[in-house]
């Protein structure tokens, strides 16, 4: 049948997941960091997801689609509720860690993590999270923590860390980073990247986000060489 149904523009989608949370019918899910309409018959065409989208990636269109199946939606909700009661996805569950009193290394000589929150992947963090309030933001390339031995104590300590690799993720992070900067009281931004050319995409995304946020946020870029030194 021809009916009104949502359409998601993947180019505009920044992967925040707000629409998936707003969709009471679970018609929308996150696939490879992008919002997807999972089943036509779960979409009621009422558009609760539209105002939740910060980038305007969701619109209505008229097309051939399966009729809305309320019974199937209710059965799916029941199944999901049962599964959630036993196990949630740890990759998306928000956690914040109090590292203020943690020494690095400890008096026993054992190093401790300085990761301030979970999740830390740019693709997985929500745009609005309590740990972003008044945060010093560290945007780091995946490889930097492996290349630079003192990453935790010199760069991560006291900051909220977001990591990503524009080459492996094959995505422009600038849209999501813009929304994070625009919608939160970010105190400062530090970008730490590798010296290899592909890491330029991460620096570019952060610089575009700073520009597009409309805010004047203190920022710096640190480059790590492939042999694990800070590039002068």
Coordinates of N, CA and C in Angstrom, one line a residue:
X1 N 0.8 -1.2 0.0 CA 0.0 0.0 0.0 C 0.9 1.3 0.0
X2 N 0.4 2.4 -0.6 CA 1.1 3.6 -0.5 C 0.6 4.4 0.7
X3 N 1.6 4.7 1.6 CA 1.3 5.4 2.8 C 2.4 6.3 3.2
X4 N 2.1 7.2 4.2 CA 3.1 8.1 4.8 C 4.0 7.3 5.7
X5 N 5.3 7.5 5.5 CA 6.3 6.8 6.3 C 7.6 7.7 6.4
X6 N 8.4 7.4 7.4 CA 9.6 8.2 7.6 C 10.7 7.9 6.6
X7 N 11.5 8.8 6.3 CA 12.7 8.6 5.5 C 13.9 9.2 6.2
X8 N 15.0 8.5 6.3 CA 16.2 8.9 7.0 C 17.3 9.2 6.0
X9 N 17.8 10.4 6.0 CA 18.9 10.8 5.1 C 20.2 10.5 5.9
X10 N 20.9 9.4 5.4 CA 22.1 9.0 6.0 C 23.2 10.0 6.0
X11 N 23.2 10.9 5.0 CA 24.3 11.9 4.9 C 24.1 12.9 6.0
X12 N 22.9 13.2 6.4 CA 22.6 14.2 7.5 C 22.7 13.5 8.9
X13 N 22.5 12.2 9.0 CA 22.5 11.5 10.3 C 23.8 11.6 10.9
X14 N 23.9 12.0 12.2 CA 25.2 12.1 12.9 C 25.3 11.0 13.9
X15 N 24.4 10.0 13.9 CA 24.5 8.9 14.8 C 24.2 9.1 16.2
X16 N 23.5 10.1 16.6 CA 23.3 10.5 18.0 C 22.4 9.5 18.7
X17 N 21.5 8.8 17.9 CA 20.5 7.8 18.5 C 19.3 8.4 19.1
X18 N 19.1 9.7 19.0 CA 17.9 10.4 19.7 C 16.6 9.9 19.0
X19 N 16.6 9.7 17.7 CA 15.4 9.2 17.1 C 15.0 7.8 17.5
X20 N 16.0 6.9 17.7 CA 15.8 5.6 18.1 C 15.2 5.5 19.5
X21 N 15.7 6.4 20.3 CA 15.1 6.5 21.7 C 13.7 7.1 21.7
X22 N 13.4 8.0 20.8 CA 12.1 8.6 20.7 C 11.0 7.8 20.0
X23 N 11.5 6.8 19.3 CA 10.5 5.9 18.5 C 10.0 4.8 19.5
X24 N 8.7 5.0 19.9 CA 8.1 4.1 20.8 C 7.8 2.7 20.2
X25 N 7.8 2.6 18.9 CA 7.5 1.4 18.2 C 8.8 0.5 17.9
X26 N 10.0 1.1 18.2 CA 11.2 0.4 17.9 C 11.4 0.2 16.4
X27 N 10.8 1.1 15.6 CA 11.0 1.0 14.1 C 12.4 1.4 13.7
X28 N 13.0 2.3 14.5 CA 14.3 2.8 14.2 C 15.4 2.2 15.1
X29 N 16.5 1.8 14.5 CA 17.6 1.3 15.2 C 18.9 1.8 14.7
X30 N 20.0 1.7 15.4 CA 21.3 2.1 15.0 C 22.1 1.0 14.4
X31 N 22.5 1.2 13.2 CA 23.3 0.2 12.4 C 24.5 0.9 11.9
X32 N 25.7 0.4 12.3 CA 27.0 1.0 11.8 C 27.0 2.5 12.1
X33 N 26.5 2.9 13.3 CA 26.6 4.3 13.6 C 25.6 5.2 13.0
X34 N 24.6 4.7 12.2 CA 23.6 5.5 11.5 C 22.2 5.0 11.9
X35 N 21.3 5.9 11.9 CA 19.9 5.5 12.2 C 19.3 4.8 11.0
X36 N 18.6 3.7 11.2 CA 17.9 3.0 10.1 C 16.5 2.7 10.4
X37 N 15.6 2.7 9.4 CA 14.3 2.2 9.6 C 14.3 0.7 9.5
X38 N 14.1 0.0 10.6 CA 14.3 -1.4 10.6 C 13.2 -2.2 9.9
X39 N 12.0 -1.8 10.2 CA 10.8 -2.4 9.6 C 9.7 -1.4 9.3
X40 N 9.2 -1.5 8.1 CA 8.1 -0.6 7.7 C 6.9 -0.8 8.5
X41 N 6.6 -2.0 8.9 CA 5.3 -2.3 9.6 C 5.4 -1.9 11.1
X42 N 6.6 -1.5 11.5 CA 6.7 -0.9 12.9 C 6.5 0.6 12.9
X43 N 6.5 1.2 11.8 CA 6.4 2.7 11.7 C 5.0 3.1 11.6
X44 N 4.5 3.8 12.6 CA 3.1 4.3 12.6 C 2.8 5.5 11.8
X45 N 3.9 6.2 11.3 CA 3.7 7.4 10.5 C 3.3 8.6 11.3
X46 N 3.4 8.6 12.6 CA 3.1 9.8 13.4 C 4.2 10.7 13.7
X47 N 5.4 10.2 13.5 CA 6.6 11.1 13.5 C 7.1 11.6 14.9
X48 N 7.0 10.8 15.9 CA 7.5 11.2 17.2 C 9.1 11.4 17.1
X49 N 9.7 10.7 16.1 CA 11.1 10.8 16.0 C 11.6 12.1 15.3
X50 N 10.7 12.8 14.6 CA 11.1 14.0 13.8 C 11.7 15.1 14.7
X51 N 11.0 15.5 15.7 CA 11.5 16.6 16.5 C 12.8 16.2 17.3
X52 N 13.0 14.9 17.5 CA 14.2 14.5 18.3 C 15.5 14.6 17.5
X53 N 15.4 14.7 16.1 CA 16.6 14.7 15.3 C 17.2 16.1 15.2
X54 N 18.4 16.2 15.7 CA 19.1 17.5 15.7 C 19.6 18.0 14.4
X55 N 19.7 17.1 13.4 CA 20.2 17.5 12.1 C 19.2 17.6 11.0
X56 N 17.9 17.3 11.3 CA 16.9 17.3 10.3 C 17.0 16.2 9.3
X57 N 17.5 15.1 9.7 CA 17.8 13.9 8.8 C 16.5 13.1 8.5
X58 N 15.4 13.3 9.3 CA 14.2 12.5 9.2 C 13.1 13.4 8.6
X59 N 12.5 12.9 7.6 CA 11.3 13.5 7.0 C 10.2 12.5 6.7
X60 N 9.1 12.9 6.3 CA 8.0 12.1 5.8 C 8.0 12.0 4.3
X61 N 7.8 10.8 3.8 CA 7.6 10.6 2.3 C 6.4 9.7 2.1
X62 N 5.8 9.7 0.9 CA 4.8 8.8 0.5 C 5.4 7.7 -0.3
X63 N 5.3 6.4 0.0 CA 5.8 5.3 -0.8 C 5.1 4.0 -0.5
X64 N 5.4 3.0 -1.3 CA 4.9 1.7 -1.0 C 5.5 1.2 0.2
X65 N 4.7 0.8 1.2 CA 5.2 0.3 2.5 C 4.2 -0.6 3.1
X66 N 4.7 -1.6 3.9 CA 3.7 -2.5 4.6 C 2.9 -1.7 5.6
X67 N 1.7 -2.1 5.8 CA 0.8 -1.5 6.7 C 1.3 -1.6 8.2
X68 N 1.1 -0.5 8.9 CA 1.5 -0.5 10.3 C 0.8 -1.7 11.1
X69 N 1.6 -2.5 11.8 CA 1.1 -3.7 12.4 C 1.3 -3.5 14.0
X70 N 0.2 -3.0 14.6 CA 0.3 -2.8 16.0 C 0.6 -4.0 16.8
X71 N 0.0 -5.1 16.4 CA 0.2 -6.4 17.1 C 1.6 -6.8 17.1
X72 N 2.3 -6.7 15.9 CA 3.7 -7.1 15.8 C 4.6 -6.1 16.7
X73 N 4.2 -4.9 16.8 CA 4.9 -3.9 17.6 C 4.8 -4.3 19.0
X74 N 3.6 -4.6 19.5 CA 3.4 -5.0 20.9 C 4.2 -6.3 21.3
X75 N 4.2 -7.2 20.3 CA 4.9 -8.5 20.6 C 6.4 -8.2 20.7
X76 N 6.9 -7.3 19.8 CA 8.3 -7.0 19.8 C 8.7 -6.2 21.1
X77 N 7.8 -5.3 21.6 CA 8.1 -4.6 22.8 C 8.2 -5.6 24.0
X78 N 7.3 -6.6 24.0 CA 7.3 -7.6 25.1 C 8.6 -8.4 25.0
X79 N 9.1 -8.8 23.8 CA 10.3 -9.5 23.7 C 11.5 -8.7 24.1
X80 N 11.5 -7.4 23.7 CA 12.6 -6.6 24.1 C 12.7 -6.3 25.6
X81 N 11.5 -6.1 26.2 CA 11.5 -5.9 27.6 C 12.0 -7.1 28.4
X82 N 11.7 -8.3 27.9 CA 12.1 -9.5 28.6 C 13.7 -9.6 28.4
X83 N 14.2 -9.3 27.2 CA 15.6 -9.4 27.0 C 16.4 -8.3 27.9
X84 N 15.8 -7.1 27.9 CA 16.4 -6.1 28.7 C 16.5 -6.4 30.2
X85 N 15.5 -7.1 30.6 CA 15.5 -7.5 32.1 C 16.7 -8.4 32.4
X86 N 17.2 -9.1 31.4 CA 18.3 -10.0 31.7 C 19.7 -9.4 31.3
X87 N 19.7 -8.7 30.3 CA 21.0 -8.1 29.8 C 20.8 -6.9 29.0
X88 N 21.6 -5.8 29.3 CA 21.6 -4.6 28.5 C 22.9 -4.6 27.7
X89 N 22.9 -3.7 26.7 CA 24.1 -3.6 25.9 C 25.2 -2.7 26.6
X90 N 26.3 -3.3 27.1 CA 27.3 -2.5 27.9 C 27.9 -1.5 27.0
X91 N 27.9 -1.6 25.7 CA 28.6 -0.7 24.8 C 27.9 0.7 24.8
X92 N 26.6 0.7 25.1 CA 25.9 2.0 25.1 C 25.5 2.5 26.4
X93 N 25.7 1.8 27.5 CA 25.3 2.2 28.8 C 26.2 3.3 29.4
X94 N 25.6 4.4 29.7 CA 26.5 5.6 30.2 C 27.0 5.3 31.6
X95 N 28.3 5.6 31.7 CA 29.0 5.5 33.0 C 30.0 6.6 33.1
X96 N 30.1 7.2 34.3 CA 31.1 8.2 34.6 C 31.9 7.8 35.8
X97 N 33.3 8.0 35.7 CA 34.2 7.5 36.7 C 34.8 8.7 37.4
X98 N 34.9 8.6 38.7 CA 35.5 9.6 39.5 C 37.0 9.3 39.6
X99 N 37.8 10.1 38.9 CA 39.2 9.9 38.9 C 39.9 11.0 39.6
X100 N 39.2 11.9 40.3 CA 39.8 13.1 40.9 C 40.8 12.8 42.0
X101 N 40.6 11.7 42.7 CA 41.6 11.3 43.8 C 42.6 10.3 43.4
X102 N 42.5 9.8 42.1 CA 43.4 8.8 41.7 C 44.8 9.3 41.3
X103 N 45.8 8.7 41.9 CA 47.2 9.1 41.5 C 47.6 8.3 40.4
X104 N 48.6 8.8 39.6 CA 49.1 8.0 38.5 C 50.6 8.2 38.5
X105 N 51.4 7.1 38.8 CA 50.9 5.8 39.3 C 50.5 5.9 40.8
X106 N 49.9 4.9 41.3 CA 49.6 4.8 42.7 C 50.8 4.7 43.6
X107 N 50.7 4.8 44.9 CA 51.8 4.6 45.8 C 52.4 3.2 45.7
X108 N 51.6 2.3 45.2 CA 52.1 0.9 45.0 C 52.9 0.8 43.7
X109 N 52.9 1.8 42.9 CA 53.6 1.8 41.6 C 52.8 1.2 40.5
X110 N 51.5 1.0 40.7 CA 50.6 0.4 39.7 C 49.9 1.6 39.0
X111 N 49.9 1.6 37.7 CA 49.3 2.7 37.0 C 47.7 2.4 37.0
X112 N 47.0 3.5 37.0 CA 45.5 3.4 36.9 C 45.0 4.1 35.7
X113 N 43.8 3.7 35.3 CA 43.2 4.3 34.1 C 42.7 5.7 34.4
X114 N 42.8 6.6 33.5 CA 42.3 7.9 33.6 C 41.1 8.2 32.7
X115 N 40.5 7.1 32.1 CA 39.3 7.2 31.3 C 38.1 7.7 32.2
X116 N 37.5 8.8 31.8 CA 36.5 9.5 32.7 C 35.1 9.0 32.5
X117 N 34.8 8.3 31.4 CA 33.4 8.0 31.1 C 33.4 6.8 30.1
X118 N 32.2 6.2 30.0 CA 31.9 5.2 29.0 C 30.5 5.5 28.4
X119 N 30.3 5.3 27.1 CA 31.3 4.9 26.1 C 32.3 6.0 25.7
X120 N 33.3 5.7 25.0 CA 34.3 6.7 24.6 C 34.4 6.8 23.1
X121 N 33.9 5.9 22.3 CA 33.9 6.0 20.9 C 33.0 7.2 20.4
X122 N 33.5 8.0 19.5 CA 32.7 9.2 19.0 C 31.4 8.7 18.5
X123 N 31.4 7.5 17.8 CA 30.1 7.0 17.2 C 29.1 6.6 18.2
X124 N 29.5 6.3 19.4 CA 28.6 5.7 20.4 C 28.1 6.7 21.5
X125 N 28.9 7.8 21.7 CA 28.5 8.7 22.8 C 27.3 9.5 22.3
X126 N 26.4 9.8 23.3 CA 25.2 10.6 22.9 C 25.6 12.1 22.9
X127 N 24.8 12.9 22.2 CA 25.2 14.3 22.1 C 25.1 15.0 23.5
X128 N 24.1 14.7 24.2 CA 23.9 15.2 25.6 C 24.1 14.1 26.6
X129 N 25.1 14.3 27.4 CA 25.4 13.4 28.5 C 25.9 14.2 29.7
X130 N 25.6 13.8 30.9 CA 26.0 14.5 32.1 C 27.5 14.8 32.2
X131 N 28.3 13.9 31.7 CA 29.8 14.1 31.8 C 30.3 15.2 30.9
X132 N 29.5 15.7 30.0 CA 29.9 16.8 29.1 C 29.8 18.2 29.8
X133 N 29.1 18.3 30.9 CA 28.9 19.6 31.6 C 30.2 20.1 32.1
X134 N 30.7 21.2 31.6 CA 31.9 21.8 32.1 C 33.2 21.0 31.8
X135 N 33.1 20.1 30.8 CA 34.2 19.2 30.5 C 35.3 19.8 29.8
X136 N 36.5 19.3 30.0 CA 37.7 19.5 29.2 C 37.7 18.3 28.3
X137 N 37.5 18.5 27.0 CA 37.3 17.5 26.0 C 38.6 17.1 25.3
X138 N 38.9 15.8 25.3 CA 40.0 15.2 24.6 C 39.5 14.4 23.4
X139 N 39.8 14.8 22.2 CA 39.4 14.1 21.0 C 40.7 13.4 20.4
X140 N 40.7 12.1 20.5 CA 42.0 11.4 20.2 C 41.8 10.3 19.2
X141 N 42.8 10.2 18.3 CA 42.8 9.1 17.3 C 43.1 7.8 18.1
X142 N 42.4 6.7 17.6 CA 42.6 5.4 18.2 C 44.0 5.0 18.5
X143 N 44.9 5.2 17.6 CA 46.3 4.7 17.7 C 47.1 5.5 18.7
X144 N 46.7 6.7 19.1 CA 47.6 7.5 19.9 C 47.8 6.8 21.3
X145 N 46.8 6.2 21.8 CA 47.0 5.5 23.2 C 48.0 4.4 23.1
X146 N 48.2 3.8 21.9 CA 49.1 2.7 21.8 C 50.5 3.2 21.4
X147 N 50.6 4.3 20.7 CA 51.9 4.8 20.3 C 52.5 5.6 21.4
X148 N 51.7 6.4 22.2 CA 52.3 7.2 23.2 C 52.1 6.6 24.6
X149 N 53.2 6.3 25.3 CA 53.1 5.5 26.5 C 52.5 6.2 27.7
X150 N 52.6 7.6 27.7 CA 52.1 8.3 28.8 C 50.7 9.0 28.5
X151 N 49.9 8.4 27.7 CA 48.7 9.0 27.2 C 47.7 9.3 28.4
X152 N 47.6 8.3 29.3 CA 46.6 8.5 30.4 C 47.0 9.7 31.3
X153 N 48.2 9.7 31.8 CA 48.6 10.7 32.8 C 48.8 12.1 32.2
X154 N 49.3 12.1 30.9 CA 49.6 13.4 30.3 C 48.4 14.1 29.6
X155 N 47.5 13.2 29.0 CA 46.4 13.8 28.2 C 45.0 13.5 28.7
X156 N 44.8 12.2 29.1 CA 43.5 11.8 29.5 C 43.0 12.3 30.9
X157 N 44.0 12.5 31.8 CA 43.7 12.8 33.2 C 42.9 14.1 33.3
X158 N 41.8 14.1 33.9 CA 40.9 15.3 34.1 C 40.1 15.6 32.9
X159 N 40.1 14.8 31.9 CA 39.3 15.1 30.7 C 38.3 14.0 30.3
X160 N 37.3 14.4 29.5 CA 36.4 13.4 28.9 C 37.0 13.1 27.5
X161 N 37.2 11.8 27.3 CA 37.9 11.3 26.1 C 37.0 10.7 25.1
X162 N 37.1 11.2 23.9 CA 36.4 10.7 22.7 C 37.4 10.2 21.7
X163 N 37.2 9.0 21.3 CA 38.2 8.4 20.3 C 37.5 8.0 19.0
X164 N 38.3 8.0 18.0 CA 37.8 7.5 16.7 C 38.9 7.5 15.7
X165 N 38.6 6.9 14.5 CA 39.5 6.8 13.4 C 38.7 7.1 12.1
X166 N 38.8 8.2 11.5 CA 38.0 8.6 10.3 C 38.3 7.6 9.2
X167 N 39.4 7.0 9.1 CA 39.7 6.1 8.0 C 39.0 4.8 8.2
X168 N 39.0 4.2 9.4 CA 38.3 2.9 9.7 C 36.8 3.1 9.8
X169 N 36.4 4.2 10.4 CA 34.9 4.4 10.5 C 34.3 4.9 9.2
X170 N 35.2 5.5 8.4 CA 34.7 6.1 7.1 C 33.6 7.0 7.3
X171 N 33.8 8.0 8.2 CA 32.7 8.9 8.5 C 33.3 10.3 8.9
X172 N 32.6 11.3 8.6 CA 33.0 12.7 9.0 C 32.3 12.9 10.4
X173 N 33.2 13.1 11.4 CA 32.7 13.3 12.7 C 32.3 14.7 13.0
X174 N 32.5 15.6 12.1 CA 32.3 17.0 12.4 C 30.9 17.4 12.8
X175 N 29.9 16.7 12.2 CA 28.5 17.0 12.6 C 28.2 16.7 14.0
X176 N 28.6 15.5 14.4 CA 28.3 15.1 15.8 C 29.1 15.9 16.8
X177 N 30.4 16.1 16.5 CA 31.2 16.9 17.4 C 30.6 18.4 17.5
X178 N 30.1 18.9 16.4 CA 29.5 20.2 16.4 C 28.4 20.3 17.4
X179 N 27.5 19.2 17.4 CA 26.3 19.2 18.3 C 26.8 19.0 19.7
X180 N 27.8 18.3 20.0 CA 28.4 18.1 21.3 C 28.9 19.5 21.9
X181 N 29.6 20.2 21.0 CA 30.1 21.5 21.5 C 29.0 22.5 21.6
X182 N 28.1 22.5 20.7 CA 27.0 23.5 20.7 C 26.1 23.3 21.9
X183 N 25.8 22.0 22.3 CA 24.8 21.8 23.2 C 25.3 21.5 24.7
X184 N 26.6 21.7 24.8 CA 27.2 21.5 26.2 C 28.2 22.6 26.5
X185 N 28.4 22.7 27.8 CA 29.3 23.7 28.3 C 30.7 23.1 28.3
X186 N 31.4 23.0 27.1 CA 32.7 22.5 27.0 C 33.7 23.5 27.4
X187 N 34.6 23.2 28.3 CA 35.6 24.2 28.8 C 36.8 24.3 27.8
X188 N 37.3 23.2 27.2 CA 38.4 23.3 26.3 C 38.4 22.0 25.5
X189 N 39.1 22.1 24.4 CA 39.2 20.9 23.4 C 40.7 20.7 23.1
X190 N 41.1 19.5 23.3 CA 42.5 19.0 22.9 C 42.3 17.9 21.9
X191 N 43.0 18.1 20.8 CA 43.0 17.0 19.7 C 44.3 16.4 19.7
X192 N 44.4 15.1 19.8 CA 45.6 14.4 19.8 C 45.6 13.3 18.6
X193 N 46.5 13.5 17.7 CA 46.4 12.7 16.5 C 47.8 12.1 16.2
X194 N 47.8 11.1 15.3 CA 49.1 10.6 14.8 C 49.6 11.5 13.6
X195 N 50.9 11.3 13.3 CA 51.5 12.1 12.2 C 51.1 11.7 10.8
X196 N 50.5 10.5 10.7 CA 50.1 9.9 9.4 C 49.0 10.8 8.8
X197 N 48.9 10.9 7.5 CA 48.0 11.8 6.8 C 46.5 11.5 7.1
X198 N 46.1 10.2 7.2 CA 44.7 9.9 7.4 C 44.2 10.4 8.7
X199 N 45.1 10.7 9.7 CA 44.6 11.3 11.0 C 44.2 12.8 10.8
X200 N 44.6 13.3 9.6 CA 44.1 14.7 9.4 C 42.6 14.9 9.4
X201 N 41.9 13.8 9.1 CA 40.5 13.8 9.0 C 39.9 14.1 10.4
X202 N 40.5 13.6 11.5 CA 40.1 13.8 12.8 C 40.3 15.3 13.2
X203 N 41.5 15.8 12.9 CA 41.8 17.2 13.2 C 40.8 18.1 12.4
X204 N 40.6 17.8 11.2 CA 39.7 18.6 10.4 C 38.3 18.6 11.0
X205 N 37.8 17.4 11.4 CA 36.4 17.3 12.0 C 36.3 18.2 13.2
X206 N 37.4 18.1 14.1 CA 37.3 18.9 15.3 C 37.4 20.4 15.0
X207 N 38.2 20.8 14.1 CA 38.3 22.2 13.7 C 37.0 22.7 13.1
X208 N 36.4 21.9 12.3 CA 35.1 22.3 11.7 C 34.0 22.4 12.8
X209 N 34.1 21.5 13.7 CA 33.1 21.5 14.8 C 33.3 22.7 15.7
X210 N 34.5 23.1 16.0 CA 34.8 24.3 16.8 C 34.2 25.5 16.0
X211 N 34.5 25.6 14.7 CA 34.0 26.7 13.9 C 32.5 26.8 13.9
X212 N 31.9 25.6 13.6 CA 30.4 25.6 13.4 C 29.6 25.7 14.7
X213 N 30.3 25.5 15.8 CA 29.5 25.5 17.1 C 29.1 27.0 17.5
X214 N 29.9 27.9 16.9 CA 29.6 29.3 17.2 C 30.1 29.8 18.5
X215 N 31.0 28.9 19.1 CA 31.6 29.3 20.4 C 33.1 29.5 20.3
X216 N 33.6 30.2 21.2 CA 35.1 30.4 21.3 C 35.6 29.6 22.4
X217 N 36.1 28.4 22.0 CA 36.5 27.4 23.0 C 38.0 27.2 22.9
X218 N 38.8 27.4 23.9 CA 40.3 27.2 23.9 C 40.6 25.8 23.4
X219 N 41.5 25.7 22.4 CA 41.8 24.4 21.8 C 43.3 24.3 21.4
X220 N 43.7 23.0 21.3 CA 45.1 22.8 20.8 C 45.1 21.5 20.1
X221 N 46.1 21.3 19.3 CA 46.3 20.0 18.5 C 47.7 19.5 18.9
X222 N 47.8 18.2 19.3 CA 49.1 17.6 19.6 C 49.2 16.4 18.6
X223 N 50.4 16.3 18.0 CA 50.7 15.2 17.1 C 51.7 14.3 17.6
X224 N 51.4 13.0 17.5 CA 52.3 11.9 18.0 C 52.9 11.3 16.8
X225 N 54.3 11.1 16.9 CA 55.0 10.4 15.8 C 54.7 8.9 15.8
X226 N 55.0 8.2 14.8 CA 54.8 6.7 14.7 C 55.7 6.0 15.7
X227 N 56.8 6.6 16.1 CA 57.7 6.0 17.1 C 57.4 6.4 18.5
X228 N 56.2 7.0 18.7 CA 55.8 7.3 20.0 C 56.3 8.5 20.7
X229 N 56.6 9.6 20.0 CA 57.1 10.8 20.6 C 56.1 11.9 20.2
X230 N 56.1 13.0 21.0 CA 55.3 14.2 20.6 C 56.1 15.0 19.6
X231 N 55.5 15.2 18.5 CA 56.1 15.9 17.4 C 56.3 17.4 17.7
X232 N 57.5 17.9 17.6 CA 57.7 19.3 17.9 C 57.4 20.2 16.7

